[in-house]
mmCIF file with all atom_site columns, N, CA and C in Angstrom:
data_model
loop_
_atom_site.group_PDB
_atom_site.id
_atom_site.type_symbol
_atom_site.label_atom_id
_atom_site.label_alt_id
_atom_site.label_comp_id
_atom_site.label_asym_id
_atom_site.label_entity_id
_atom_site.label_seq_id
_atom_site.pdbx_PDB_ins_code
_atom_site.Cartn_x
_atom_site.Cartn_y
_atom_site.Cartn_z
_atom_site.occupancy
_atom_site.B_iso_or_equiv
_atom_site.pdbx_formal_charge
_atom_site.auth_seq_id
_atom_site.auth_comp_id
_atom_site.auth_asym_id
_atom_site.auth_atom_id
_atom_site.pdbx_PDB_model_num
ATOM 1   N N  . UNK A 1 1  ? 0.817  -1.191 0.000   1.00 0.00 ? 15 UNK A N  1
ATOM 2   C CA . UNK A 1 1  ? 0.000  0.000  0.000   1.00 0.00 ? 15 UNK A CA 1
ATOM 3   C C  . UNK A 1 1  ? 0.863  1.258  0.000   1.00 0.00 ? 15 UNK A C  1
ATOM 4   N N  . UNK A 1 2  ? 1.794  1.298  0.664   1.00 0.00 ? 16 UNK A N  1
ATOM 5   C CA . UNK A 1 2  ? 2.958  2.317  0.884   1.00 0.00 ? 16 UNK A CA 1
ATOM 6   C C  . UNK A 1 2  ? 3.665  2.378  -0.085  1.00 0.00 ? 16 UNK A C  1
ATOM 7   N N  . UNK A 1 3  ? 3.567  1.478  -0.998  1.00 0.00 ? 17 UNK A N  1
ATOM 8   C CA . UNK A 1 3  ? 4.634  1.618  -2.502  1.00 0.00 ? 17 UNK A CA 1
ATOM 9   C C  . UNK A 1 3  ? 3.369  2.681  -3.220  1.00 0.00 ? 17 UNK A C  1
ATOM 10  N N  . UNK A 1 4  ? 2.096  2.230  -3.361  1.00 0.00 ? 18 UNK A N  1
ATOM 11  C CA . UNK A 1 4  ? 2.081  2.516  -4.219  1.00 0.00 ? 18 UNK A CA 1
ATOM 12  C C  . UNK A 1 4  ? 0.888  4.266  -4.053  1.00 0.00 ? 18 UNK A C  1
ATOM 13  N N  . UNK A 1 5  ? 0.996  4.553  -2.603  1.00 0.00 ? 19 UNK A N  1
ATOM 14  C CA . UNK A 1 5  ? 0.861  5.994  -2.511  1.00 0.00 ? 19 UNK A CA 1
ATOM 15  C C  . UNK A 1 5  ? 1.991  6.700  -2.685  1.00 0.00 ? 19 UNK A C  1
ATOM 16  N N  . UNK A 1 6  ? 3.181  6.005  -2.699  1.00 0.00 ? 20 UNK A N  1
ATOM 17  C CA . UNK A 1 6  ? 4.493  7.161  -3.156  1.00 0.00 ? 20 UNK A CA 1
ATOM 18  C C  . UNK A 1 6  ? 4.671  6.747  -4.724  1.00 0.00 ? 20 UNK A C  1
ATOM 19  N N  . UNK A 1 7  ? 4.286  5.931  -5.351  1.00 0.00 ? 21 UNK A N  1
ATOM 20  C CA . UNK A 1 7  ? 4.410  6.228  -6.769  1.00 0.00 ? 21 UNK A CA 1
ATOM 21  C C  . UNK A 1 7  ? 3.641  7.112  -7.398  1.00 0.00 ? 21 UNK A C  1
ATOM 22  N N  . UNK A 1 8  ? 1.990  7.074  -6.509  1.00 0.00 ? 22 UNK A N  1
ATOM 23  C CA . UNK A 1 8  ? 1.424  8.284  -7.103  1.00 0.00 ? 22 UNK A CA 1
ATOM 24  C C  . UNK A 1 8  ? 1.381  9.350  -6.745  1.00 0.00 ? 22 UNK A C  1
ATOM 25  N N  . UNK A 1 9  ? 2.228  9.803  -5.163  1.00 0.00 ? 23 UNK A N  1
ATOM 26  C CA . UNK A 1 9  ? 3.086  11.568 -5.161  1.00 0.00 ? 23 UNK A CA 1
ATOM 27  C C  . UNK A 1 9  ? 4.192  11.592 -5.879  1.00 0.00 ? 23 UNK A C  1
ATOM 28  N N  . UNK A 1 10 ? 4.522  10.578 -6.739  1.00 0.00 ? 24 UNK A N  1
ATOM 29  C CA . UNK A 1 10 ? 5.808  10.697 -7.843  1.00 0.00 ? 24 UNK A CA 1
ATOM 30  C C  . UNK A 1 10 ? 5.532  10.941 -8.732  1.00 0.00 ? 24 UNK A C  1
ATOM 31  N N  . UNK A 1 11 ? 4.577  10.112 -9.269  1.00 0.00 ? 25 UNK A N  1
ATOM 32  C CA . UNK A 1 11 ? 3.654  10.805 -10.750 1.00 0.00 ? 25 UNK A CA 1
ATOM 33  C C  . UNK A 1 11 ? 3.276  11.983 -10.392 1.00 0.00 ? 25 UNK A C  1
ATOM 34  N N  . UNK A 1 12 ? 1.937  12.533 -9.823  1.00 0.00 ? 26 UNK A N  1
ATOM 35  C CA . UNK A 1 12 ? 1.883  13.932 -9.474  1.00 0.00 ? 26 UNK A CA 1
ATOM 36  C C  . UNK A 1 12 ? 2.913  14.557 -9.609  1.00 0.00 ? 26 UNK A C  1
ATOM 37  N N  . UNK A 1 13 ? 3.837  14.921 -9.021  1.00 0.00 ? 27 UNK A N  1
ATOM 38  C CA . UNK A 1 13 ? 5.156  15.665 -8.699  1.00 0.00 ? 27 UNK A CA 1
ATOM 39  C C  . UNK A 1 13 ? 5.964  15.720 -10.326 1.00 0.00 ? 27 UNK A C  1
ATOM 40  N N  . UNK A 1 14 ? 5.570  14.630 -10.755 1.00 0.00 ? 28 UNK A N  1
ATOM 41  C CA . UNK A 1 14 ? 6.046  14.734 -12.152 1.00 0.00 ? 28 UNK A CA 1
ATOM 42  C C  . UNK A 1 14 ? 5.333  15.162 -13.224 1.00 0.00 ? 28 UNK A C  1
ATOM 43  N N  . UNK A 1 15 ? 4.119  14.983 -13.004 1.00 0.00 ? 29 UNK A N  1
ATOM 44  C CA . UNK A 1 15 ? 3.612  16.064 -13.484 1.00 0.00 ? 29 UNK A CA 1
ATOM 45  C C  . UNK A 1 15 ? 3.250  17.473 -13.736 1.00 0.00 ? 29 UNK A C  1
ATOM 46  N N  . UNK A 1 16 ? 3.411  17.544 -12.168 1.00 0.00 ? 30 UNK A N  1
ATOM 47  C CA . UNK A 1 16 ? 4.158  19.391 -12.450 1.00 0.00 ? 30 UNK A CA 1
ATOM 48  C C  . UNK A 1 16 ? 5.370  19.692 -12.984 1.00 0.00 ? 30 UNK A C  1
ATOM 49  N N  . UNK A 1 17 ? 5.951  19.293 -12.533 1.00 0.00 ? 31 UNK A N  1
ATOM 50  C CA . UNK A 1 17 ? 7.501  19.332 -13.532 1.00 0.00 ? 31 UNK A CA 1
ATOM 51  C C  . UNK A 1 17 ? 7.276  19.597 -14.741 1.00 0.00 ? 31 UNK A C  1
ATOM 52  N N  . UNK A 1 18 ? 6.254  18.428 -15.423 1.00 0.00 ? 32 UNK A N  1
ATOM 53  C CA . UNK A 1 18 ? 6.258  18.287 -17.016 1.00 0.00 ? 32 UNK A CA 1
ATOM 54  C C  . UNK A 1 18 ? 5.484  19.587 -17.025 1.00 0.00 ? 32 UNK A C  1
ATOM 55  N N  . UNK A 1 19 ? 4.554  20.078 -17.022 1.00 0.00 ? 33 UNK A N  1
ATOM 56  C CA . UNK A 1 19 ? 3.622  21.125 -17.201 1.00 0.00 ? 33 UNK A CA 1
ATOM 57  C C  . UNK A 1 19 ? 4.475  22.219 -16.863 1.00 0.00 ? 33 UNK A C  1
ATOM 58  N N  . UNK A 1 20 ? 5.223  22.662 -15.838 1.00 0.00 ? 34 UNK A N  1
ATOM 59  C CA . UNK A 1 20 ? 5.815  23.852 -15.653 1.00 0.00 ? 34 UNK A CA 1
ATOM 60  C C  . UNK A 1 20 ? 7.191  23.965 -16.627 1.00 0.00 ? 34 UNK A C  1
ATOM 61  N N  . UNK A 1 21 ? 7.344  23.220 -17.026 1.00 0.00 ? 35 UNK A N  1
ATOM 62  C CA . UNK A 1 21 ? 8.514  22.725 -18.086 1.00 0.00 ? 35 UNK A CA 1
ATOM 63  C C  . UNK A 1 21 ? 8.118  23.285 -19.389 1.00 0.00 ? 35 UNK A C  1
ATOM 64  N N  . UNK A 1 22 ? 6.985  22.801 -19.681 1.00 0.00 ? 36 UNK A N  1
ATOM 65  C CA . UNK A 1 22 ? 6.375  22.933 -21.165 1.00 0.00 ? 36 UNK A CA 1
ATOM 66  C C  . UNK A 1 22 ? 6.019  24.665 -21.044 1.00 0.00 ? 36 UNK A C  1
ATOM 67  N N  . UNK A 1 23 ? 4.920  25.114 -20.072 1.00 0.00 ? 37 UNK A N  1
ATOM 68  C CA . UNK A 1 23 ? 4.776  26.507 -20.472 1.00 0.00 ? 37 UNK A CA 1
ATOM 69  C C  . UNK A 1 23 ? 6.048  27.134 -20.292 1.00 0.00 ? 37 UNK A C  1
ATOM 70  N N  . UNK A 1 24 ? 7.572  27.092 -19.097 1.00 0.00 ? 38 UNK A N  1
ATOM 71  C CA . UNK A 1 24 ? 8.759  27.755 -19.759 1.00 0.00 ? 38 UNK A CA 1
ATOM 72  C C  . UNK A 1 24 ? 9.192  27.460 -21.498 1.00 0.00 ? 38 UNK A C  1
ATOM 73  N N  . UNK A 1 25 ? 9.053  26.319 -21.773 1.00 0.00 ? 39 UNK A N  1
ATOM 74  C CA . UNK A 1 25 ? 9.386  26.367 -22.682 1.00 0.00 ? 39 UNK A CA 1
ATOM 75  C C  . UNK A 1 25 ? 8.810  27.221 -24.374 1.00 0.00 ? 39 UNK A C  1
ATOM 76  N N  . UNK A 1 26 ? 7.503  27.080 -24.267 1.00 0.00 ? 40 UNK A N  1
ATOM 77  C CA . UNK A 1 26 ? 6.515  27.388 -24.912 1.00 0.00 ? 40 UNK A CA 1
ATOM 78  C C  . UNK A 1 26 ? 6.012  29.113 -24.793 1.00 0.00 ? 40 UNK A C  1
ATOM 79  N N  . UNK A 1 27 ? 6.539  29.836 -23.391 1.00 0.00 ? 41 UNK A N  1
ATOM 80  C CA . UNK A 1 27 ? 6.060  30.976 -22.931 1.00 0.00 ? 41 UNK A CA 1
ATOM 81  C C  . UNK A 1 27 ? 4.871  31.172 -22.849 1.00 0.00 ? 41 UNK A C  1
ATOM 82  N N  . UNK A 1 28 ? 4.395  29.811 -22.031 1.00 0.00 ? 42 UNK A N  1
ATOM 83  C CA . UNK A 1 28 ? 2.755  29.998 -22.176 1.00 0.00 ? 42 UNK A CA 1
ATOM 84  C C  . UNK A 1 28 ? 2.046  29.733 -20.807 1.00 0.00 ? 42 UNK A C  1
ATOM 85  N N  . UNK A 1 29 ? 1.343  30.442 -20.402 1.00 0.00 ? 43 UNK A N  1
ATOM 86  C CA . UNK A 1 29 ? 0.384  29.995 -19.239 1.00 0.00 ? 43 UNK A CA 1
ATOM 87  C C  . UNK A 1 29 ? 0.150  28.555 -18.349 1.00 0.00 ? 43 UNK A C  1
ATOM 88  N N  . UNK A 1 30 ? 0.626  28.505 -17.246 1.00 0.00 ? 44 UNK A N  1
ATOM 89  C CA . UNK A 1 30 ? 0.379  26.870 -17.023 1.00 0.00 ? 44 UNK A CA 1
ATOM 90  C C  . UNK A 1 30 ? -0.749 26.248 -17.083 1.00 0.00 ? 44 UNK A C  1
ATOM 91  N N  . UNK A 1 31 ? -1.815 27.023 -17.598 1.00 0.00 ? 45 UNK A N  1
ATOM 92  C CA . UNK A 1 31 ? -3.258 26.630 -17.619 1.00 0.00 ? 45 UNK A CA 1
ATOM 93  C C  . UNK A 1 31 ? -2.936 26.342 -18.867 1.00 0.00 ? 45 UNK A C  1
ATOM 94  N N  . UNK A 1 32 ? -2.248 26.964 -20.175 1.00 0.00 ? 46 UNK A N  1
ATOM 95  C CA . UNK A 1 32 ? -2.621 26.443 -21.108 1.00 0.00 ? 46 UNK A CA 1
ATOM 96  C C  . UNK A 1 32 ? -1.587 25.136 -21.518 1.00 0.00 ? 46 UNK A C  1
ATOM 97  N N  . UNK A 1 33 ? -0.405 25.251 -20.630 1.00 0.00 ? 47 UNK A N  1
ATOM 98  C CA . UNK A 1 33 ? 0.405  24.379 -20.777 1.00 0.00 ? 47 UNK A CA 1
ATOM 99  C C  . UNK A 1 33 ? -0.506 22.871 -20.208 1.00 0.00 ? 47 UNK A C  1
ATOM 100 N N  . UNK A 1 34 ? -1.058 23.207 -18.979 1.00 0.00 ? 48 UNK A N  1
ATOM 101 C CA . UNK A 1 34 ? -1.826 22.111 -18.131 1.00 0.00 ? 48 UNK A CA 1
ATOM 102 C C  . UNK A 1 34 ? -2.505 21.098 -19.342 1.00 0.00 ? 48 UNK A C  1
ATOM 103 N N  . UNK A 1 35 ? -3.592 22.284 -20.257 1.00 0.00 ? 49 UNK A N  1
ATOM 104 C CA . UNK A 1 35 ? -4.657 21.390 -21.662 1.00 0.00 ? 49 UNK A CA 1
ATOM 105 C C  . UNK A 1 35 ? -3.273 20.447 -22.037 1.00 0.00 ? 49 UNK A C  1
ATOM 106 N N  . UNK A 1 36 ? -2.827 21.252 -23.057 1.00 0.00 ? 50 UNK A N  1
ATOM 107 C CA . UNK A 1 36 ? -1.244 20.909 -23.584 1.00 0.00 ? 50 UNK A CA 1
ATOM 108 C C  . UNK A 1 36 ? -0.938 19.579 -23.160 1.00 0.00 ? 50 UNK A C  1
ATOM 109 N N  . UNK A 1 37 ? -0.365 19.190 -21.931 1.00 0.00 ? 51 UNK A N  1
ATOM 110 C CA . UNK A 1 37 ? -0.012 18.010 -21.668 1.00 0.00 ? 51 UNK A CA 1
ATOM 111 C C  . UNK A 1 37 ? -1.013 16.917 -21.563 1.00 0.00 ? 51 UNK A C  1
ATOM 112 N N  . UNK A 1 38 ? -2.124 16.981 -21.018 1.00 0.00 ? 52 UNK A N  1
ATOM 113 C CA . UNK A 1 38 ? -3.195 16.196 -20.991 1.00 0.00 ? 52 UNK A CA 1
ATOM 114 C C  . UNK A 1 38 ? -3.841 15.879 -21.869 1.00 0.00 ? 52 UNK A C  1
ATOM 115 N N  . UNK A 1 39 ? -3.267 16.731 -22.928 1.00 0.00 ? 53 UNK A N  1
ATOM 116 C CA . UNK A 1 39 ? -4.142 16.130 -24.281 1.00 0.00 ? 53 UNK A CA 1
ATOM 117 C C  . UNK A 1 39 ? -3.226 15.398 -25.321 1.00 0.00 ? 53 UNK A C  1
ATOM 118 N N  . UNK A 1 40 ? -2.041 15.059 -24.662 1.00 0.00 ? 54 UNK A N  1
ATOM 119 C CA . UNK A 1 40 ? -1.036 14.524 -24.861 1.00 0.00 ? 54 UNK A CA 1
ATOM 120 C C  . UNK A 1 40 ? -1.061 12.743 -24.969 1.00 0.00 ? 54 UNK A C  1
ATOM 121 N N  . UNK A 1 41 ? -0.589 12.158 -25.844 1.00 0.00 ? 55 UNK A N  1
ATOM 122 C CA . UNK A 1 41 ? 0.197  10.674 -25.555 1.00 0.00 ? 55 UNK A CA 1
ATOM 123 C C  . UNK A 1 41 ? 0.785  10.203 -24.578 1.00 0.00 ? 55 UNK A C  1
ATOM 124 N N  . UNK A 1 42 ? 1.555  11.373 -24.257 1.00 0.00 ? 56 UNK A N  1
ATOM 125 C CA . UNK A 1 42 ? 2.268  11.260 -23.353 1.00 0.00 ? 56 UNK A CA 1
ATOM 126 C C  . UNK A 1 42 ? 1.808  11.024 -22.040 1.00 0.00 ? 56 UNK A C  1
ATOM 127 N N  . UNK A 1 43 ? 0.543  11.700 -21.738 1.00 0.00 ? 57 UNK A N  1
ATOM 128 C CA . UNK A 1 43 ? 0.317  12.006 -20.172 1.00 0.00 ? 57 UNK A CA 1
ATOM 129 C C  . UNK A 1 43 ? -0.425 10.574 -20.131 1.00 0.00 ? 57 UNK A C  1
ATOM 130 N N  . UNK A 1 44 ? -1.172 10.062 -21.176 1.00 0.00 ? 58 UNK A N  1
ATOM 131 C CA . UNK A 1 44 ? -1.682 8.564  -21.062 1.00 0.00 ? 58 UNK A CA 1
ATOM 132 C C  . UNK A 1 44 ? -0.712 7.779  -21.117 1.00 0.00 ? 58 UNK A C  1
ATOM 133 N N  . UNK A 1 45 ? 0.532  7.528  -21.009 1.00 0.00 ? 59 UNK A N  1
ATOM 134 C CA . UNK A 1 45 ? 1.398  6.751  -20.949 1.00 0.00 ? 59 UNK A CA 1
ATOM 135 C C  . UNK A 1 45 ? 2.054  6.717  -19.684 1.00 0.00 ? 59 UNK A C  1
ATOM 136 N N  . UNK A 1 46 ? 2.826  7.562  -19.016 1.00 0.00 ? 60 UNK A N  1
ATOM 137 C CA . UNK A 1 46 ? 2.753  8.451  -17.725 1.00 0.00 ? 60 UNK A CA 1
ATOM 138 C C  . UNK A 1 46 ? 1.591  7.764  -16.959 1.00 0.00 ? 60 UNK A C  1
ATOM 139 N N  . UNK A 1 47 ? 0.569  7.782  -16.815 1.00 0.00 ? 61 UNK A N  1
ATOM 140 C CA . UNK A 1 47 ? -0.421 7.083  -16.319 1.00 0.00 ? 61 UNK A CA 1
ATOM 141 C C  . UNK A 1 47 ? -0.634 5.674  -16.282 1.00 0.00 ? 61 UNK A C  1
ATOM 142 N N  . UNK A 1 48 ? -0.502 4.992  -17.183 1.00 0.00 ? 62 UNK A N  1
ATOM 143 C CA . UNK A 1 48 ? -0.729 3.492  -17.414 1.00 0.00 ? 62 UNK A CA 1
ATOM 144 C C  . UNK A 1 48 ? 0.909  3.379  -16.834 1.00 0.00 ? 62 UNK A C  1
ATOM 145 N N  . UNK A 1 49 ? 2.020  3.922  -16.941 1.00 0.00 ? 63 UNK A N  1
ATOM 146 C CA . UNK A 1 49 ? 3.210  3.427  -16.329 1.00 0.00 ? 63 UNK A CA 1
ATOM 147 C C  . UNK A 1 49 ? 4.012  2.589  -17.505 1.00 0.00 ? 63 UNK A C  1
ATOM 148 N N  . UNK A 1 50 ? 3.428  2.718  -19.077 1.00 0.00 ? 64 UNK A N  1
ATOM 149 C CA . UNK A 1 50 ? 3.839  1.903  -20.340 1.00 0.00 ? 64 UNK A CA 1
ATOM 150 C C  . UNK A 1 50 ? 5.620  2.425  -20.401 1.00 0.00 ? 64 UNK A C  1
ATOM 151 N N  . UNK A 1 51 ? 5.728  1.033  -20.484 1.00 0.00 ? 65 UNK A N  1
ATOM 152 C CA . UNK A 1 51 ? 7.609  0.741  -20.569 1.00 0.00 ? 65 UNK A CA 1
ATOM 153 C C  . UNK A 1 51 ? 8.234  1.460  -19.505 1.00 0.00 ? 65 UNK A C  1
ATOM 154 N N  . UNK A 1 52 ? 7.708  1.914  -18.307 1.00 0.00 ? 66 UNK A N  1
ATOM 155 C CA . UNK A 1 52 ? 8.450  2.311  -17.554 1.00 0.00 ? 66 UNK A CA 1
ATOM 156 C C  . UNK A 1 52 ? 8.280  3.855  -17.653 1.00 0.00 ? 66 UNK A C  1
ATOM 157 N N  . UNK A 1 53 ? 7.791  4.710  -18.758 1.00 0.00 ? 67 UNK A N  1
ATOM 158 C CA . UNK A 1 53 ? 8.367  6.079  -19.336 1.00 0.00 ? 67 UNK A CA 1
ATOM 159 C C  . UNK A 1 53 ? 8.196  6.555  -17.845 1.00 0.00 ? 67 UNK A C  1
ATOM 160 N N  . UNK A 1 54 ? 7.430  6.590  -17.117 1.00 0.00 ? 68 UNK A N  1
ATOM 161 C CA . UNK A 1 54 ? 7.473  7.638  -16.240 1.00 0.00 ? 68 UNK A CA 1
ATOM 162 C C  . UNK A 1 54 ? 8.647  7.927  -15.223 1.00 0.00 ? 68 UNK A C  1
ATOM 163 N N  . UNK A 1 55 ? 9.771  6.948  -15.899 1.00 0.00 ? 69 UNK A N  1
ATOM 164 C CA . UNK A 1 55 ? 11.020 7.014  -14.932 1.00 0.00 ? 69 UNK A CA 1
ATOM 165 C C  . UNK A 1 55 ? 11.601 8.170  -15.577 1.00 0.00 ? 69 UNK A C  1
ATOM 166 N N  . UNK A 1 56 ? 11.641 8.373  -16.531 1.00 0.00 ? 70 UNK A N  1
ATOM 167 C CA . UNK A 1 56 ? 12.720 9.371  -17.659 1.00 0.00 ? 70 UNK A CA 1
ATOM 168 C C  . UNK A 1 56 ? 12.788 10.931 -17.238 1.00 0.00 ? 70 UNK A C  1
ATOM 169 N N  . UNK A 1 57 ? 13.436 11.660 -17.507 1.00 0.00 ? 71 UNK A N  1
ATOM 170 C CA . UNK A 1 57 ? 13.690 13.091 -16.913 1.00 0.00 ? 71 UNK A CA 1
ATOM 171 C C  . UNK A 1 57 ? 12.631 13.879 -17.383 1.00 0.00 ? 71 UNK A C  1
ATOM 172 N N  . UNK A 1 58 ? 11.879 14.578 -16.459 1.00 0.00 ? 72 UNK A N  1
ATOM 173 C CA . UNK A 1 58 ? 10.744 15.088 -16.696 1.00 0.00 ? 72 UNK A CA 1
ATOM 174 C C  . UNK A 1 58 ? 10.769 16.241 -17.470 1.00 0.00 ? 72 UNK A C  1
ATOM 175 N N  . UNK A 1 59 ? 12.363 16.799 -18.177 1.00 0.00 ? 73 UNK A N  1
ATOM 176 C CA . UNK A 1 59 ? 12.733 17.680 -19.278 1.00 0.00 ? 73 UNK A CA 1
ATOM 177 C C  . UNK A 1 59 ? 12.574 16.536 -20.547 1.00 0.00 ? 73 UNK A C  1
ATOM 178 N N  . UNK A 1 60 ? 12.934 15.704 -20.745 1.00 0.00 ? 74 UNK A N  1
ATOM 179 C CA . UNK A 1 60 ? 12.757 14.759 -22.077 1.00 0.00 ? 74 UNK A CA 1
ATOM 180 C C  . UNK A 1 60 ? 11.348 14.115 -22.118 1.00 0.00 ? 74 UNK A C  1
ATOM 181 N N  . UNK A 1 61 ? 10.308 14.317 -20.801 1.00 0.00 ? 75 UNK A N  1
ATOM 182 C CA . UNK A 1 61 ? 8.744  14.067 -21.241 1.00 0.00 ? 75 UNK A CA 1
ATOM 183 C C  . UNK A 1 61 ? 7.981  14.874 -21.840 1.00 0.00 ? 75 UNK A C  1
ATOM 184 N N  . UNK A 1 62 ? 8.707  16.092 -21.255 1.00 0.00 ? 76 UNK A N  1
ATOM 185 C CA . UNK A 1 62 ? 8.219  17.646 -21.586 1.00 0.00 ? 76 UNK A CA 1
ATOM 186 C C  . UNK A 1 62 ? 8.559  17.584 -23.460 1.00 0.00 ? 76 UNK A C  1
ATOM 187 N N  . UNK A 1 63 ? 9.891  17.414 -23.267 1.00 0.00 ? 77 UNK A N  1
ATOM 188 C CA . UNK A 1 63 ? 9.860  17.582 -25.267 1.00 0.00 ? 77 UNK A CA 1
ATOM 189 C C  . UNK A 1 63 ? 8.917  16.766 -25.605 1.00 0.00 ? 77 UNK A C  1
ATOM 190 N N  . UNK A 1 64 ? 8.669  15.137 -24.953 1.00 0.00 ? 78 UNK A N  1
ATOM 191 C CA . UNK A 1 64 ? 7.952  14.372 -25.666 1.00 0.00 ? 78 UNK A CA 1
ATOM 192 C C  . UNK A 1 64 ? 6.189  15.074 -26.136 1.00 0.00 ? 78 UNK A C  1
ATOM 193 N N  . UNK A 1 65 ? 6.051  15.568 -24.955 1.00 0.00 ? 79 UNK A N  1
ATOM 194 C CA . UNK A 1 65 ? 4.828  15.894 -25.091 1.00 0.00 ? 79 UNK A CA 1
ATOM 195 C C  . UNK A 1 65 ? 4.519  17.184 -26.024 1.00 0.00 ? 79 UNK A C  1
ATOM 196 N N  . UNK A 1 66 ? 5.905  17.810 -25.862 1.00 0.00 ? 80 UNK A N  1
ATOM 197 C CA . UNK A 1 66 ? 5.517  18.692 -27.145 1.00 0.00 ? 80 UNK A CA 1
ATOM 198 C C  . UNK A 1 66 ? 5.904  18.285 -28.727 1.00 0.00 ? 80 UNK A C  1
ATOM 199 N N  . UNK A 1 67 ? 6.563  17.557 -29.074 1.00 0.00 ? 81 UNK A N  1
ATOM 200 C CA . UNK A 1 67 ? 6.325  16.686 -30.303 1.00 0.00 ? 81 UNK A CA 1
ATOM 201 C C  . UNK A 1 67 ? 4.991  15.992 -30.705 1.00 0.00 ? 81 UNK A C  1
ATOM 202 N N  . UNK A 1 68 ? 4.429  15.259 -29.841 1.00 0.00 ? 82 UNK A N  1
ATOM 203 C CA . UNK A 1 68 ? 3.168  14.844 -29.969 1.00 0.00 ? 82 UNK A CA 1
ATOM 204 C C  . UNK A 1 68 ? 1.761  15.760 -30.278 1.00 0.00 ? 82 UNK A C  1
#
């Protein structure tokens, strides 16, 4: 049970990262960065935990999600 409430203040936590990442990058609002990622591949992958991605540096999810 304890594993897996700290994997999901890890996801969370990484998800701000990714979102505050993307609007520096983008110069855009974290509200609009927030749509941005969630409407992403990425953030459904991140979620399901597919191949692991959610280990990777939350600067190289951020590009991911803005390629997508």
């Amino acid at each position: 049970m304890e594993e897996e409430l700290l994997e999901k203040n890890y996801q969370e936590r990484l998800e701000e990262r990714i979102i505050a990442q993307i609007a520096k990058t983008k110069k855009i609002p974290l509200s609009d960065a927030m749509e941005l990622y969630y409407h992403s591949s990425i953030a459904d992958k991140i979620a399901t935990g597919l191949y692991g991605i959610q280990y990777l540096d939350y600067k190289i999810l951020a590009q991911l999600a803005l390629e997508n």
